[in-house]
Amino acid sequence: MSKNQVPYKIYLSENEMPKAWYNVRANMKTDHRPLLNPATLQPAKLDELEAVFNTECAKQELNDSDEYIEIPDEVRSFYKMYRPSPLVRAYCLEKLLDTPARIYYKFEGNNTSGSHKLNSAIAQAYYAKQQGLKGLTTETGAGQWGTALSMACGYFGLDLTVYMVRCSYEQKPMRKTLMSTYGAKVIASPSDTTEVGRRILAEFPDNTSGSLGTAISEAVEVAVSSEGKYKYSLGSVLNQVLLHQSVIGIESKIAMEKVDEYPDIIVGCAGGGSNLGGLVSEFMHDKLTGKANPYIIAVEPMSCPSLTKGVFAYDFCDTGKVTPLAMMYTLGSGFMPAPSHAGGLRYHGMSPIISQLYHDGYIDEARAVSQTDVFDAAVKFARVEGILPAPESSHAIKVAIDEALKCKESGEAKTILFGLTGTGYFDLYAYEKFLNGTLTDAPPAEEALAKSEGDIPKI
């Protein structure tokens, strides 16, 4: 097939949908360091993780040997409501940029939650239901994860309490309405409903915008004090989440093979790591096994630059310091990012898997980009491709455009793949601010970074 005869959208059949998740840890040259129990500083054991997570997810968190893990039939059946998701050739964007590059994006926003988060939410809710739990607790930033888990818990008849980062709670009130529609209880974080919330409100009286790390602390506290009736569920960072999100990369590779394509460059936004990890999963398999060597770029917000300015060290996954310690790129668990509109990327650390792959050079580059540049790219994309992208995904769009323009300068016809993981219809307030010129950038002060990184445990 000629490269210029590729369909605008490439769809797989239901029979081509993955039957198993890919576990990248089975092929990593350096497996990431284990989670540590903060009390003993020893590797966390299954029974310790079960105090927080449902049993099956705790087992998946520790699994470093099974290359592929079967997707339960009931989860695959739910996936069929919105999967396989399309791989799109961005012909209109290519024309706008006048580039010889071929640009593809994997679109994960074609479900009511509006993002890729449903891939893991339905799996975690399924395992919770199988275990006989009453419900789950979680946190959310922009609201995409909270919406996805609300849908999943509603489907399985589980209770759900969502601690939503306060600045996003105030910026996106309709997200709360959507989560409530599916039966979730939504609380702005930091809140006075938990001990850790009250402590953080007292410690930071002038900064109540919140953070994902704070919301995690509150959700974990409620789960572990429920006498086993509720467990905690996380939408990014963890091994189990990247495992579930591998369906994105597996489908992407199958779709590209159908049109005789393979990416030279893969671009994904990076907050906690779920989108990037899912998108690169099957291509990382090729990279780790020596079959191919695509150039992988992680893109993060300038306001929360964990990969580009963080420290590779053991740190708490939450601000309240109640979770296990993870070896990751981190700005310090006490780091309070500015209230940017990419709420899903406002996390102080990065997935241990992504961190180790970046540390070892398998993720080739990390870039931090400004909020105004991101929205400029988002508007360009929306005007020609017909989709209003989420601010998080627009970080990947920004760098994909940059790479395509480099191809224009060099004359190289490279193949670029990026992840469009969500829609931005709940982010119109931010788009309005960009369009009227009042959106600003918010890079962290070096003093703030130095202070938070200085509090990272010395292990």
CSV table of N, CA and C in Angstrom, one decimal, residues 20-26 31-32 35 46 49-50 53-66 68-72 75 79 119-120 122-128 234 238-246 353:
chain,number,residue,atom,x,y,z
A,20,ALA,N,-4.6,-10.4,25.8
A,20,ALA,CA,-3.7,-10.4,27.0
A,20,ALA,C,-3.0,-9.0,27.1
A,21,TRP,N,-2.7,-8.6,28.3
A,21,TRP,CA,-1.9,-7.4,28.5
A,21,TRP,C,-0.5,-7.7,28.4
A,22,TYR,N,0.4,-6.8,28.0
A,22,TYR,CA,1.8,-7.0,28.0
A,22,TYR,C,2.5,-6.4,29.2
A,23,ASN,N,3.3,-7.3,29.9
A,23,ASN,CA,4.0,-6.9,31.1
A,23,ASN,C,5.4,-6.6,30.8
A,24,VAL,N,5.7,-5.3,30.6
A,24,VAL,CA,7.1,-4.9,30.1
A,24,VAL,C,8.2,-5.3,31.1
A,25,ARG,N,7.8,-5.5,32.4
A,25,ARG,CA,8.8,-5.9,33.4
A,25,ARG,C,9.5,-7.2,33.1
A,26,ALA,N,8.8,-8.1,32.4
A,26,ALA,CA,9.4,-9.4,32.0
A,26,ALA,C,10.6,-9.3,31.1
A,31,ASP,N,15.2,-4.4,36.0
A,31,ASP,CA,13.9,-4.3,36.6
A,31,ASP,C,14.0,-3.2,37.6
A,32,HIS,N,12.9,-2.4,37.7
A,32,HIS,CA,12.9,-1.3,38.6
A,32,HIS,C,13.0,-1.8,40.0
A,35,LEU,N,9.0,-1.8,45.4
A,35,LEU,CA,8.3,-0.9,46.4
A,35,LEU,C,8.8,-1.2,47.8
A,46,LEU,N,3.2,-9.1,49.4
A,46,LEU,CA,1.8,-9.2,48.9
A,46,LEU,C,0.8,-8.8,50.0
A,49,LEU,N,0.7,-5.1,50.5
A,49,LEU,CA,0.0,-4.4,49.4
A,49,LEU,C,-1.5,-4.6,49.4
A,50,GLU,N,-1.9,-5.8,49.9
A,50,GLU,CA,-3.3,-6.1,50.0
A,50,GLU,C,-4.1,-5.3,51.0
A,53,PHE,N,-4.6,-2.4,48.2
A,53,PHE,CA,-5.2,-2.7,46.9
A,53,PHE,C,-6.0,-4.0,46.9
A,54,ASN,N,-6.8,-4.2,45.9
A,54,ASN,CA,-7.5,-5.6,45.9
A,54,ASN,C,-6.4,-6.6,45.6
A,55,THR,N,-6.7,-7.8,45.9
A,55,THR,CA,-5.7,-8.9,45.9
A,55,THR,C,-5.1,-9.1,44.5
A,56,GLU,N,-5.9,-9.2,43.4
A,56,GLU,CA,-5.4,-9.5,42.1
A,56,GLU,C,-4.5,-8.4,41.6
A,57,CYS,N,-4.9,-7.1,41.8
A,57,CYS,CA,-4.1,-6.0,41.4
A,57,CYS,C,-2.8,-6.0,42.2
A,58,ALA,N,-2.8,-6.4,43.5
A,58,ALA,CA,-1.6,-6.4,44.3
A,58,ALA,C,-0.6,-7.5,43.7
A,59,LYS,N,-1.2,-8.6,43.2
A,59,LYS,CA,-0.3,-9.6,42.6
A,59,LYS,C,0.3,-9.1,41.3
A,60,GLN,N,-0.5,-8.4,40.5
A,60,GLN,CA,0.0,-7.8,39.2
A,60,GLN,C,1.0,-6.8,39.5
A,61,GLU,N,0.9,-6.1,40.6
A,61,GLU,CA,1.9,-5.1,40.9
A,61,GLU,C,3.3,-5.7,41.1
A,62,LEU,N,3.3,-6.9,41.7
A,62,LEU,CA,4.6,-7.6,42.0
A,62,LEU,C,5.1,-8.5,40.9
A,63,ASN,N,4.3,-8.7,39.8
A,63,ASN,CA,4.6,-9.7,38.8
A,63,ASN,C,5.7,-9.2,37.9
A,64,ASP,N,6.9,-9.8,37.9
A,64,ASP,CA,8.0,-9.4,37.0
A,64,ASP,C,8.4,-10.5,36.1
A,65,SER,N,7.6,-11.5,36.0
A,65,SER,CA,8.0,-12.7,35.2
A,65,SER,C,7.1,-13.0,34.0
A,66,ASP,N,5.8,-12.9,34.2
A,66,ASP,CA,4.9,-13.2,33.1
A,66,ASP,C,4.8,-12.2,32.0
A,68,TYR,N,3.0,-12.0,29.3
A,68,TYR,CA,1.6,-11.6,28.9
A,68,TYR,C,0.7,-12.2,30.0
A,69,ILE,N,-0.3,-11.4,30.3
A,69,ILE,CA,-1.3,-11.7,31.4
A,69,ILE,C,-2.7,-11.7,30.7
A,70,GLU,N,-3.4,-12.8,30.8
A,70,GLU,CA,-4.7,-12.9,30.1
A,70,GLU,C,-5.7,-11.8,30.6
A,71,ILE,N,-6.4,-11.2,29.7
A,71,ILE,CA,-7.5,-10.3,30.1
A,71,ILE,C,-8.7,-11.1,30.4
A,72,PRO,N,-9.4,-10.9,31.5
A,72,PRO,CA,-10.6,-11.7,31.8
A,72,PRO,C,-11.7,-11.4,30.8
A,75,VAL,N,-13.9,-8.4,31.3
A,75,VAL,CA,-13.2,-7.1,31.0
A,75,VAL,C,-13.1,-6.9,29.5
A,79,TYR,N,-14.6,-3.9,27.2
A,79,TYR,CA,-13.8,-3.2,26.2
A,79,TYR,C,-14.4,-3.0,24.9
A,119,ASN,N,-9.5,1.9,30.4
A,119,ASN,CA,-8.8,0.6,30.2
A,119,ASN,C,-8.4,0.0,31.5
A,120,SER,N,-7.9,0.8,32.4
A,120,SER,CA,-7.5,0.2,33.7
A,120,SER,C,-8.7,0.3,34.7
A,122,ILE,N,-11.9,-0.3,34.4
A,122,ILE,CA,-12.8,-1.5,34.4
A,122,ILE,C,-12.1,-2.7,34.9
A,123,ALA,N,-10.8,-2.9,34.7
A,123,ALA,CA,-10.1,-4.0,35.2
A,123,ALA,C,-10.0,-4.0,36.7
A,124,GLN,N,-9.7,-2.8,37.3
A,124,GLN,CA,-9.6,-2.7,38.7
A,124,GLN,C,-11.0,-2.9,39.4
A,125,ALA,N,-12.0,-2.4,38.8
A,125,ALA,CA,-13.3,-2.5,39.4
A,125,ALA,C,-13.8,-4.0,39.3
A,126,TYR,N,-13.5,-4.7,38.2
A,126,TYR,CA,-13.8,-6.1,38.0
A,126,TYR,C,-13.2,-6.9,39.1
A,127,TYR,N,-11.9,-6.7,39.3
A,127,TYR,CA,-11.2,-7.5,40.4
A,127,TYR,C,-11.7,-7.2,41.8
A,128,ALA,N,-12.1,-5.9,42.0
A,128,ALA,CA,-12.7,-5.6,43.3
A,128,ALA,C,-14.1,-6.3,43.5
A,234,LEU,N,-5.7,3.3,41.9
A,234,LEU,CA,-4.9,4.4,41.3
A,234,LEU,C,-5.0,4.3,39.8
A,238,LEU,N,1.4,3.1,38.8
A,238,LEU,CA,1.7,1.8,39.3
A,238,LEU,C,1.9,0.8,38.1
A,239,ASN,N,2.6,-0.3,38.4
A,239,ASN,CA,2.8,-1.4,37.4
A,239,ASN,C,1.5,-1.9,36.8
A,240,GLN,N,0.6,-2.2,37.7
A,240,GLN,CA,-0.7,-2.8,37.3
A,240,GLN,C,-1.4,-1.9,36.3
A,241,VAL,N,-1.3,-0.6,36.4
A,241,VAL,CA,-2.0,0.4,35.5
A,241,VAL,C,-1.3,0.4,34.2
A,242,LEU,N,0.0,0.4,34.1
A,242,LEU,CA,0.7,0.4,32.8
A,242,LEU,C,0.4,-1.0,32.1
A,243,LEU,N,0.3,-2.0,32.9
A,243,LEU,CA,-0.1,-3.3,32.4
A,243,LEU,C,-1.4,-3.2,31.6
A,244,HIS,N,-2.4,-2.7,32.3
A,244,HIS,CA,-3.8,-2.6,31.7
A,244,HIS,C,-3.8,-1.7,30.5
A,245,GLN,N,-3.0,-0.6,30.5
A,245,GLN,CA,-2.9,0.3,29.4
A,245,GLN,C,-2.2,-0.2,28.2
A,246,SER,N,-1.5,-1.3,28.3
A,246,SER,CA,-0.7,-1.9,27.2
A,246,SER,C,-1.6,-2.2,26.0
A,353,ILE,N,8.3,2.2,36.4
A,353,ILE,CA,8.7,1.5,35.1
A,353,ILE,C,9.2,2.6,34.1
